[in-house]
mmCIF file of C-alpha atoms in Angstrom:
data_model
loop_
_atom_site.group_PDB
_atom_site.id
_atom_site.type_symbol
_atom_site.label_atom_id
_atom_site.label_comp_id
_atom_site.label_asym_id
_atom_site.label_seq_id
_atom_site.Cartn_x
_atom_site.Cartn_y
_atom_site.Cartn_z
ATOM 1 C CA UNK V 1 -17.986 11.218 -11.059
ATOM 2 C CA UNK V 2 -14.335 11.883 -10.093
ATOM 3 C CA UNK V 3 -11.693 9.915 -12.000
ATOM 4 C CA UNK V 4 -10.301 6.767 -10.436
ATOM 5 C CA UNK V 5 -7.149 7.714 -8.452
ATOM 6 C CA UNK V 6 -5.640 4.399 -9.541
ATOM 7 C CA UNK V 7 -6.643 3.906 -13.193
ATOM 8 C CA UNK V 8 -5.909 0.582 -14.851
ATOM 9 C CA UNK V 9 -4.555 -0.396 -18.238
ATOM 10 C CA UNK V 10 -4.037 -3.423 -20.445
ATOM 11 C CA UNK V 11 -1.155 -3.641 -22.925
ATOM 12 C CA UNK V 12 -1.425 -5.684 -26.125
ATOM 13 C CA UNK V 13 1.944 -6.130 -27.851
ATOM 14 C CA UNK V 14 3.296 -9.255 -29.537
ATOM 15 C CA UNK V 15 6.947 -8.279 -29.063
ATOM 16 C CA UNK V 16 7.819 -8.977 -25.404
ATOM 17 C CA UNK V 17 10.718 -6.505 -25.297
ATOM 18 C CA UNK V 18 8.502 -3.668 -26.566
ATOM 19 C CA UNK V 19 5.739 -4.650 -24.145
ATOM 20 C CA UNK V 20 8.097 -4.551 -21.179
ATOM 21 C CA UNK V 21 9.572 -1.263 -22.356
ATOM 22 C CA UNK V 22 6.137 0.313 -22.692
ATOM 23 C CA UNK V 23 5.129 -0.899 -19.227
ATOM 24 C CA UNK V 24 8.350 0.493 -17.713
ATOM 25 C CA UNK V 25 7.961 3.883 -19.393
ATOM 26 C CA UNK V 26 4.333 4.088 -18.291
ATOM 27 C CA UNK V 27 5.346 3.322 -14.710
ATOM 28 C CA UNK V 28 7.755 6.251 -14.847
ATOM 29 C CA UNK V 29 5.356 8.663 -16.559
ATOM 30 C CA UNK V 30 2.229 7.658 -14.618
ATOM 31 C CA UNK V 31 3.044 5.948 -11.301
ATOM 32 C CA UNK V 32 -0.650 5.734 -10.334
ATOM 33 C CA UNK V 33 -1.493 3.643 -13.403
ATOM 34 C CA UNK V 34 -1.881 -0.053 -12.651
ATOM 35 C CA UNK V 35 -1.077 -2.479 -15.482
ATOM 36 C CA UNK V 36 -3.743 -5.173 -15.222
ATOM 37 C CA UNK V 37 -2.096 -7.451 -17.759
ATOM 38 C CA UNK V 38 -0.120 -7.835 -20.982
ATOM 39 C CA UNK V 39 -1.386 -9.823 -23.989
ATOM 40 C CA UNK V 40 0.816 -11.108 -26.819
ATOM 41 C CA UNK V 41 -1.890 -11.591 -29.457
ATOM 42 C CA UNK V 42 -5.190 -10.070 -30.486
ATOM 43 C CA UNK V 43 -7.470 -12.822 -29.213
ATOM 44 C CA UNK V 44 -5.886 -12.809 -25.762
ATOM 45 C CA UNK V 45 -5.987 -8.994 -25.776
ATOM 46 C CA UNK V 46 -9.745 -9.071 -26.347
ATOM 47 C CA UNK V 47 -10.279 -11.601 -23.550
ATOM 48 C CA UNK V 48 -8.038 -9.699 -21.136
ATOM 49 C CA UNK V 49 -9.617 -6.316 -21.828
ATOM 50 C CA UNK V 50 -13.152 -7.638 -21.356
ATOM 51 C CA UNK V 51 -12.176 -9.537 -18.194
ATOM 52 C CA UNK V 52 -10.323 -6.635 -16.566
ATOM 53 C CA UNK V 53 -12.434 -3.748 -17.982
ATOM 54 C CA UNK V 54 -9.476 -1.330 -17.730
ATOM 55 C CA UNK V 55 -9.635 2.433 -18.136
ATOM 56 C CA UNK V 56 -7.037 2.384 -20.933
ATOM 57 C CA UNK V 57 -6.090 -0.204 -23.557
ATOM 58 C CA UNK V 58 -2.744 0.128 -25.350
ATOM 59 C CA UNK V 59 -3.041 -1.765 -28.626
ATOM 60 C CA UNK V 60 -0.368 -2.744 -31.101
ATOM 61 C CA UNK V 61 -1.716 -2.531 -34.654
ATOM 62 C CA UNK V 62 -0.133 -5.656 -36.125
ATOM 63 C CA UNK V 63 -0.703 -8.698 -33.925
ATOM 64 C CA UNK V 64 -1.465 -12.365 -34.557
ATOM 65 C CA UNK V 65 -5.060 -13.483 -34.175
ATOM 66 C CA UNK V 66 -6.604 -10.020 -34.458
ATOM 67 C CA UNK V 67 -5.038 -6.706 -35.259
ATOM 68 C CA UNK V 68 -5.404 -3.786 -32.881
ATOM 69 C CA UNK V 69 -8.333 -2.248 -34.743
ATOM 70 C CA UNK V 70 -10.246 -5.530 -34.664
ATOM 71 C CA UNK V 71 -9.529 -5.880 -30.947
ATOM 72 C CA UNK V 72 -10.850 -2.373 -30.309
ATOM 73 C CA UNK V 73 -14.049 -3.110 -32.244
ATOM 74 C CA UNK V 74 -14.592 -6.390 -30.383
ATOM 75 C CA UNK V 75 -13.923 -4.825 -26.982
ATOM 76 C CA UNK V 76 -16.203 -1.862 -27.659
ATOM 77 C CA UNK V 77 -18.972 -4.162 -28.863
ATOM 78 C CA UNK V 78 -18.914 -6.453 -25.803
ATOM 79 C CA UNK V 79 -17.947 -3.865 -23.186
ATOM 80 C CA UNK V 80 -19.729 -4.268 -19.801
ATOM 81 C CA UNK V 81 -22.856 -2.146 -19.509
ATOM 82 C CA UNK V 82 -21.916 -0.855 -16.064
ATOM 83 C CA UNK V 83 -18.448 0.474 -16.920
ATOM 84 C CA UNK V 84 -17.355 3.719 -18.552
ATOM 85 C CA UNK V 85 -16.015 3.162 -22.053
ATOM 86 C CA UNK V 86 -12.281 2.424 -22.360
ATOM 87 C CA UNK V 87 -9.770 4.799 -23.880
ATOM 88 C CA UNK V 88 -7.744 3.240 -26.700
ATOM 89 C CA UNK V 89 -4.154 4.148 -27.471
ATOM 90 C CA UNK V 90 -2.832 2.586 -30.662
ATOM 91 C CA UNK V 91 0.837 1.688 -30.902
ATOM 92 C CA UNK V 92 1.896 1.797 -34.525
ATOM 93 C CA UNK V 93 4.821 1.828 -36.904
ATOM 94 C CA UNK V 94 2.662 3.437 -39.605
ATOM 95 C CA UNK V 95 3.877 6.468 -41.522
ATOM 96 C CA UNK V 96 2.745 10.054 -40.967
ATOM 97 C CA UNK V 97 -0.156 9.691 -43.412
ATOM 98 C CA UNK V 98 -1.749 6.964 -41.293
ATOM 99 C CA UNK V 99 -1.000 8.873 -38.097
ATOM 100 C CA UNK V 100 -3.004 11.814 -39.420
ATOM 101 C CA UNK V 101 -5.998 9.493 -39.800
ATOM 102 C CA UNK V 102 -5.639 8.469 -36.153
ATOM 103 C CA UNK V 103 -5.612 12.109 -35.077
ATOM 104 C CA UNK V 104 -8.757 12.916 -37.060
ATOM 105 C CA UNK V 105 -10.528 10.024 -35.331
ATOM 106 C CA UNK V 106 -9.671 11.532 -31.900
ATOM 107 C CA UNK V 107 -7.905 8.375 -30.721
ATOM 108 C CA UNK V 108 -4.362 8.689 -29.413
ATOM 109 C CA UNK V 109 -1.409 6.868 -30.950
ATOM 110 C CA UNK V 110 2.216 6.184 -30.101
ATOM 111 C CA UNK V 111 4.786 5.585 -32.791
ATOM 112 C CA UNK V 112 7.177 2.706 -32.261
ATOM 113 C CA UNK V 113 9.511 2.675 -30.482
ATOM 114 C CA UNK V 114 7.766 4.504 -27.646
ATOM 115 C CA UNK V 115 9.767 7.287 -26.021
ATOM 116 C CA UNK V 116 9.436 8.841 -22.583
ATOM 117 C CA UNK V 117 8.773 12.260 -24.110
ATOM 118 C CA UNK V 118 5.952 11.028 -26.342
ATOM 119 C CA UNK V 119 4.368 9.029 -23.529
ATOM 120 C CA UNK V 120 4.291 12.134 -21.352
ATOM 121 C CA UNK V 121 2.000 13.703 -23.966
ATOM 122 C CA UNK V 122 -0.110 10.557 -24.123
ATOM 123 C CA UNK V 123 -0.462 10.417 -20.340
ATOM 124 C CA UNK V 124 -1.501 14.067 -20.185
ATOM 125 C CA UNK V 125 -4.130 13.473 -22.865
ATOM 126 C CA UNK V 126 -5.431 10.353 -21.124
ATOM 127 C CA UNK V 127 -5.651 12.075 -17.746
ATOM 128 C CA UNK V 128 -7.679 14.890 -19.299
ATOM 129 C CA UNK V 129 -10.013 12.415 -20.997
ATOM 130 C CA UNK V 130 -10.441 10.364 -17.815
ATOM 131 C CA UNK V 131 -11.300 13.502 -15.838
ATOM 132 C CA UNK V 132 -14.225 14.282 -18.156
ATOM 133 C CA UNK V 133 -15.220 10.732 -19.125
ATOM 134 C CA UNK V 134 -18.832 9.858 -18.546
ATOM 135 C CA UNK V 135 -19.960 6.955 -16.392
ATOM 136 C CA UNK V 136 -21.420 3.917 -18.220
ATOM 137 C CA UNK V 137 -22.072 4.894 -21.859
ATOM 138 C CA UNK V 138 -25.651 5.768 -22.731
ATOM 139 C CA UNK V 139 -27.737 4.541 -25.626
ATOM 140 C CA UNK V 140 -25.807 4.846 -28.850
ATOM 141 C CA UNK V 141 -22.509 5.876 -27.267
ATOM 142 C CA UNK V 142 -20.973 2.408 -27.545
ATOM 143 C CA UNK V 143 -22.046 2.232 -31.182
ATOM 144 C CA UNK V 144 -20.409 5.621 -31.724
ATOM 145 C CA UNK V 145 -17.230 4.245 -30.154
ATOM 146 C CA UNK V 146 -17.220 1.316 -32.596
ATOM 147 C CA UNK V 147 -17.806 3.655 -35.531
ATOM 148 C CA UNK V 148 -14.999 5.915 -34.302
ATOM 149 C CA UNK V 149 -12.609 2.984 -34.179
ATOM 150 C CA UNK V 150 -13.744 1.782 -37.609
ATOM 151 C CA UNK V 151 -13.147 5.238 -39.083
ATOM 152 C CA UNK V 152 -9.455 4.946 -38.251
ATOM 153 C CA UNK V 153 -9.057 2.076 -40.689
ATOM 154 C CA UNK V 154 -10.926 3.891 -43.447
ATOM 155 C CA UNK V 155 -7.906 5.459 -45.127
ATOM 156 C CA UNK V 156 -8.545 7.804 -48.079
ATOM 157 C CA UNK V 157 -8.182 6.197 -51.479
ATOM 158 C CA UNK V 158 -9.100 6.748 -55.097
ATOM 159 C CA UNK V 159 -12.894 6.411 -55.262
ATOM 160 C CA UNK V 160 -13.807 2.957 -56.557
ATOM 161 C CA UNK V 161 -16.686 2.191 -58.875
ATOM 162 C CA UNK V 162 -19.961 1.838 -56.984
ATOM 163 C CA UNK V 163 -21.335 -1.695 -56.813
ATOM 164 C CA UNK V 164 -24.956 -2.340 -57.808
ATOM 165 C CA UNK V 165 -24.530 -6.068 -58.444
ATOM 166 C CA UNK V 166 -22.326 -8.280 -56.259
ATOM 167 C CA UNK V 167 -20.329 -11.065 -57.885
ATOM 168 C CA UNK V 168 -20.203 -13.768 -55.213
ATOM 169 C CA UNK V 169 -18.739 -17.253 -55.359
ATOM 170 C CA UNK V 170 -20.669 -20.424 -54.600
ATOM 171 C CA UNK V 171 -18.295 -23.294 -55.339
ATOM 172 C CA UNK V 172 -17.434 -23.032 -59.028
ATOM 173 C CA UNK V 173 -20.438 -20.797 -59.675
ATOM 174 C CA UNK V 174 -20.379 -16.997 -59.616
ATOM 175 C CA UNK V 175 -23.744 -15.550 -58.574
ATOM 176 C CA UNK V 176 -24.754 -12.090 -59.741
ATOM 177 C CA UNK V 177 -26.651 -10.626 -56.762
ATOM 178 C CA UNK V 178 -28.377 -7.228 -56.977
ATOM 179 C CA UNK V 179 -27.588 -5.241 -53.836
ATOM 180 C CA UNK V 180 -31.321 -4.644 -53.281
ATOM 181 C CA UNK V 181 -31.839 -8.420 -52.932
ATOM 182 C CA UNK V 182 -29.351 -8.772 -50.077
ATOM 183 C CA UNK V 183 -30.867 -9.442 -46.639
ATOM 184 C CA UNK V 184 -27.623 -8.905 -44.714
ATOM 185 C CA UNK V 185 -23.851 -9.003 -44.891
ATOM 186 C CA UNK V 186 -21.917 -11.023 -42.270
ATOM 187 C CA UNK V 187 -18.168 -10.641 -41.934
ATOM 188 C CA UNK V 188 -16.134 -13.796 -41.366
ATOM 189 C CA UNK V 189 -12.383 -14.123 -40.876
ATOM 190 C CA UNK V 190 -11.458 -13.716 -44.549
ATOM 191 C CA UNK V 191 -14.744 -13.207 -46.368
ATOM 192 C CA UNK V 192 -18.112 -11.496 -46.256
ATOM 193 C CA UNK V 193 -21.131 -13.792 -46.321
ATOM 194 C CA UNK V 194 -23.809 -12.325 -48.596
ATOM 195 C CA UNK V 195 -27.222 -13.544 -47.431
ATOM 196 C CA UNK V 196 -30.263 -13.483 -49.728
ATOM 197 C CA UNK V 197 -33.661 -15.206 -49.560
ATOM 198 C CA UNK V 198 -32.390 -17.780 -52.078
ATOM 199 C CA UNK V 199 -29.161 -18.643 -50.285
ATOM 200 C CA UNK V 200 -25.739 -17.451 -49.173
ATOM 201 C CA UNK V 201 -22.520 -16.709 -51.027
ATOM 202 C CA UNK V 202 -19.042 -15.405 -50.215
ATOM 203 C CA UNK V 203 -17.022 -12.438 -51.443
ATOM 204 C CA UNK V 204 -13.322 -12.004 -50.706
ATOM 205 C CA UNK V 205 -13.519 -8.462 -49.409
ATOM 206 C CA UNK V 206 -13.691 -6.854 -45.987
ATOM 207 C CA UNK V 207 -17.085 -5.711 -44.764
ATOM 208 C CA UNK V 208 -15.774 -2.162 -44.412
ATOM 209 C CA UNK V 209 -14.572 -2.095 -48.016
ATOM 210 C CA UNK V 210 -17.777 -3.643 -49.324
ATOM 211 C CA UNK V 211 -20.028 -1.185 -47.501
ATOM 212 C CA UNK V 212 -17.957 1.719 -48.794
ATOM 213 C CA UNK V 213 -18.582 0.589 -52.369
ATOM 214 C CA UNK V 214 -22.173 -0.634 -52.556
ATOM 215 C CA UNK V 215 -24.621 1.715 -54.236
ATOM 216 C CA UNK V 216 -27.241 1.772 -51.482
ATOM 217 C CA UNK V 217 -28.088 3.646 -48.287
ATOM 218 C CA UNK V 218 -30.506 0.975 -47.021
ATOM 219 C CA UNK V 219 -28.026 -0.932 -44.859
ATOM 220 C CA UNK V 220 -27.565 -0.397 -41.133
ATOM 221 C CA UNK V 221 -25.017 -1.815 -38.718
ATOM 222 C CA UNK V 222 -26.403 -4.050 -35.949
ATOM 223 C CA UNK V 223 -23.148 -5.711 -34.892
ATOM 224 C CA UNK V 224 -19.503 -4.921 -35.530
ATOM 225 C CA UNK V 225 -19.510 -7.638 -38.213
ATOM 226 C CA UNK V 226 -23.094 -7.470 -39.512
ATOM 227 C CA UNK V 227 -24.904 -5.011 -41.790
ATOM 228 C CA UNK V 228 -28.633 -5.488 -42.369
ATOM 229 C CA UNK V 229 -30.908 -4.315 -45.150
ATOM 230 C CA UNK V 230 -33.385 -2.139 -43.236
ATOM 231 C CA UNK V 231 -36.109 -3.034 -45.755
ATOM 232 C CA UNK V 232 -35.843 -6.699 -44.729
ATOM 233 C CA UNK V 233 -36.380 -6.170 -40.984
ATOM 234 C CA UNK V 234 -39.743 -7.547 -39.864
ATOM 235 C CA UNK V 235 -39.422 -7.241 -36.087
ATOM 236 C CA UNK V 236 -37.017 -7.016 -33.162
ATOM 237 C CA UNK V 237 -37.448 -9.216 -30.089
ATOM 238 C CA UNK V 238 -35.976 -8.277 -26.706
ATOM 239 C CA UNK V 239 -34.993 -11.060 -24.292
ATOM 240 C CA UNK V 240 -34.918 -10.966 -20.482
ATOM 241 C CA UNK V 241 -31.331 -9.667 -20.537
ATOM 242 C CA UNK V 242 -32.208 -6.730 -22.748
ATOM 243 C CA UNK V 243 -30.594 -8.153 -25.888
ATOM 244 C CA UNK V 244 -32.372 -7.887 -29.233
ATOM 245 C CA UNK V 245 -32.634 -10.331 -32.114
ATOM 246 C CA UNK V 246 -34.098 -9.554 -35.520
ATOM 247 C CA UNK V 247 -36.555 -11.421 -37.703
ATOM 248 C CA UNK V 248 -35.646 -10.722 -41.320
ATOM 249 C CA UNK V 249 -37.655 -11.283 -44.459
ATOM 250 C CA UNK V 250 -36.024 -14.131 -46.377
ATOM 251 C CA UNK V 251 -33.913 -15.393 -43.445
ATOM 252 C CA UNK V 252 -35.107 -18.387 -41.432
ATOM 253 C CA UNK V 253 -32.800 -17.836 -38.446
ATOM 254 C CA UNK V 254 -32.901 -14.900 -36.015
ATOM 255 C CA UNK V 255 -30.050 -12.399 -36.239
ATOM 256 C CA UNK V 256 -28.414 -11.174 -33.049
ATOM 257 C CA UNK V 257 -28.058 -7.453 -32.372
ATOM 258 C CA UNK V 258 -25.043 -6.560 -30.243
ATOM 259 C CA UNK V 259 -25.570 -4.503 -27.107
ATOM 260 C CA UNK V 260 -23.870 -1.535 -28.732
ATOM 261 C CA UNK V 261 -26.647 -1.236 -31.327
ATOM 262 C CA UNK V 262 -29.639 -2.325 -29.240
ATOM 263 C CA UNK V 263 -30.766 1.278 -28.840
ATOM 264 C CA UNK V 264 -31.732 1.330 -32.524
ATOM 265 C CA UNK V 265 -34.657 -0.992 -31.792
ATOM 266 C CA UNK V 266 -36.095 0.417 -28.585
ATOM 267 C CA UNK V 267 -39.721 1.602 -28.832
ATOM 268 C CA UNK V 268 -40.179 5.250 -29.775
#
């Protein structure tokens, strides 16, 4: 499929002057590009990107509501089935160490403040990607996109001690929960909800950090904010829209599988 002669883009930037500057420089570097909208916070950026389904999304890293990485995960997870996956360009003030992580993840970046010379390189890279981009992503490709975005935030660090027992708070009580007893982990705004057959408890840690530290390979991602113990999955039910929900041992409610990870439960 030939690339769209008039590709579209959404800009997410909470500083209006920088947003206008980026839009102006893009107009000069890529006259065919149509700016579908500008969002000033992460929640609006997610809504705008999903509503407009642009070819390119320029994302500031630090924004109110959601940061750029969280926006990219949310957009990739809920992206329309009939559209080719978006190309993300992260706009960042991070140092060279963080930039190297972006390069390894094969996602473009622009250091603040954006310059005409740097955007020329970005535009050339985007045009090349658009020329070879597949039509609507196939099974597993959207999940790979989410994992690619998540890998950007996984900066190298000193290896932490592996966790076999989770210390989770329930009011004034601290529960000691063996990892093997966990049914699933659900990320909330500031915590991870640890779900077991005997109840739920919270840990003040990101889901990404927690999954990097637990001493188990039994957990699988079924949503950008949910990891499930594969040993607890009883069945997967597909509705009329093609969406799956899981029945888990020890959990009374069904657990939704996002479209990005539905391919994991299709019959063999």
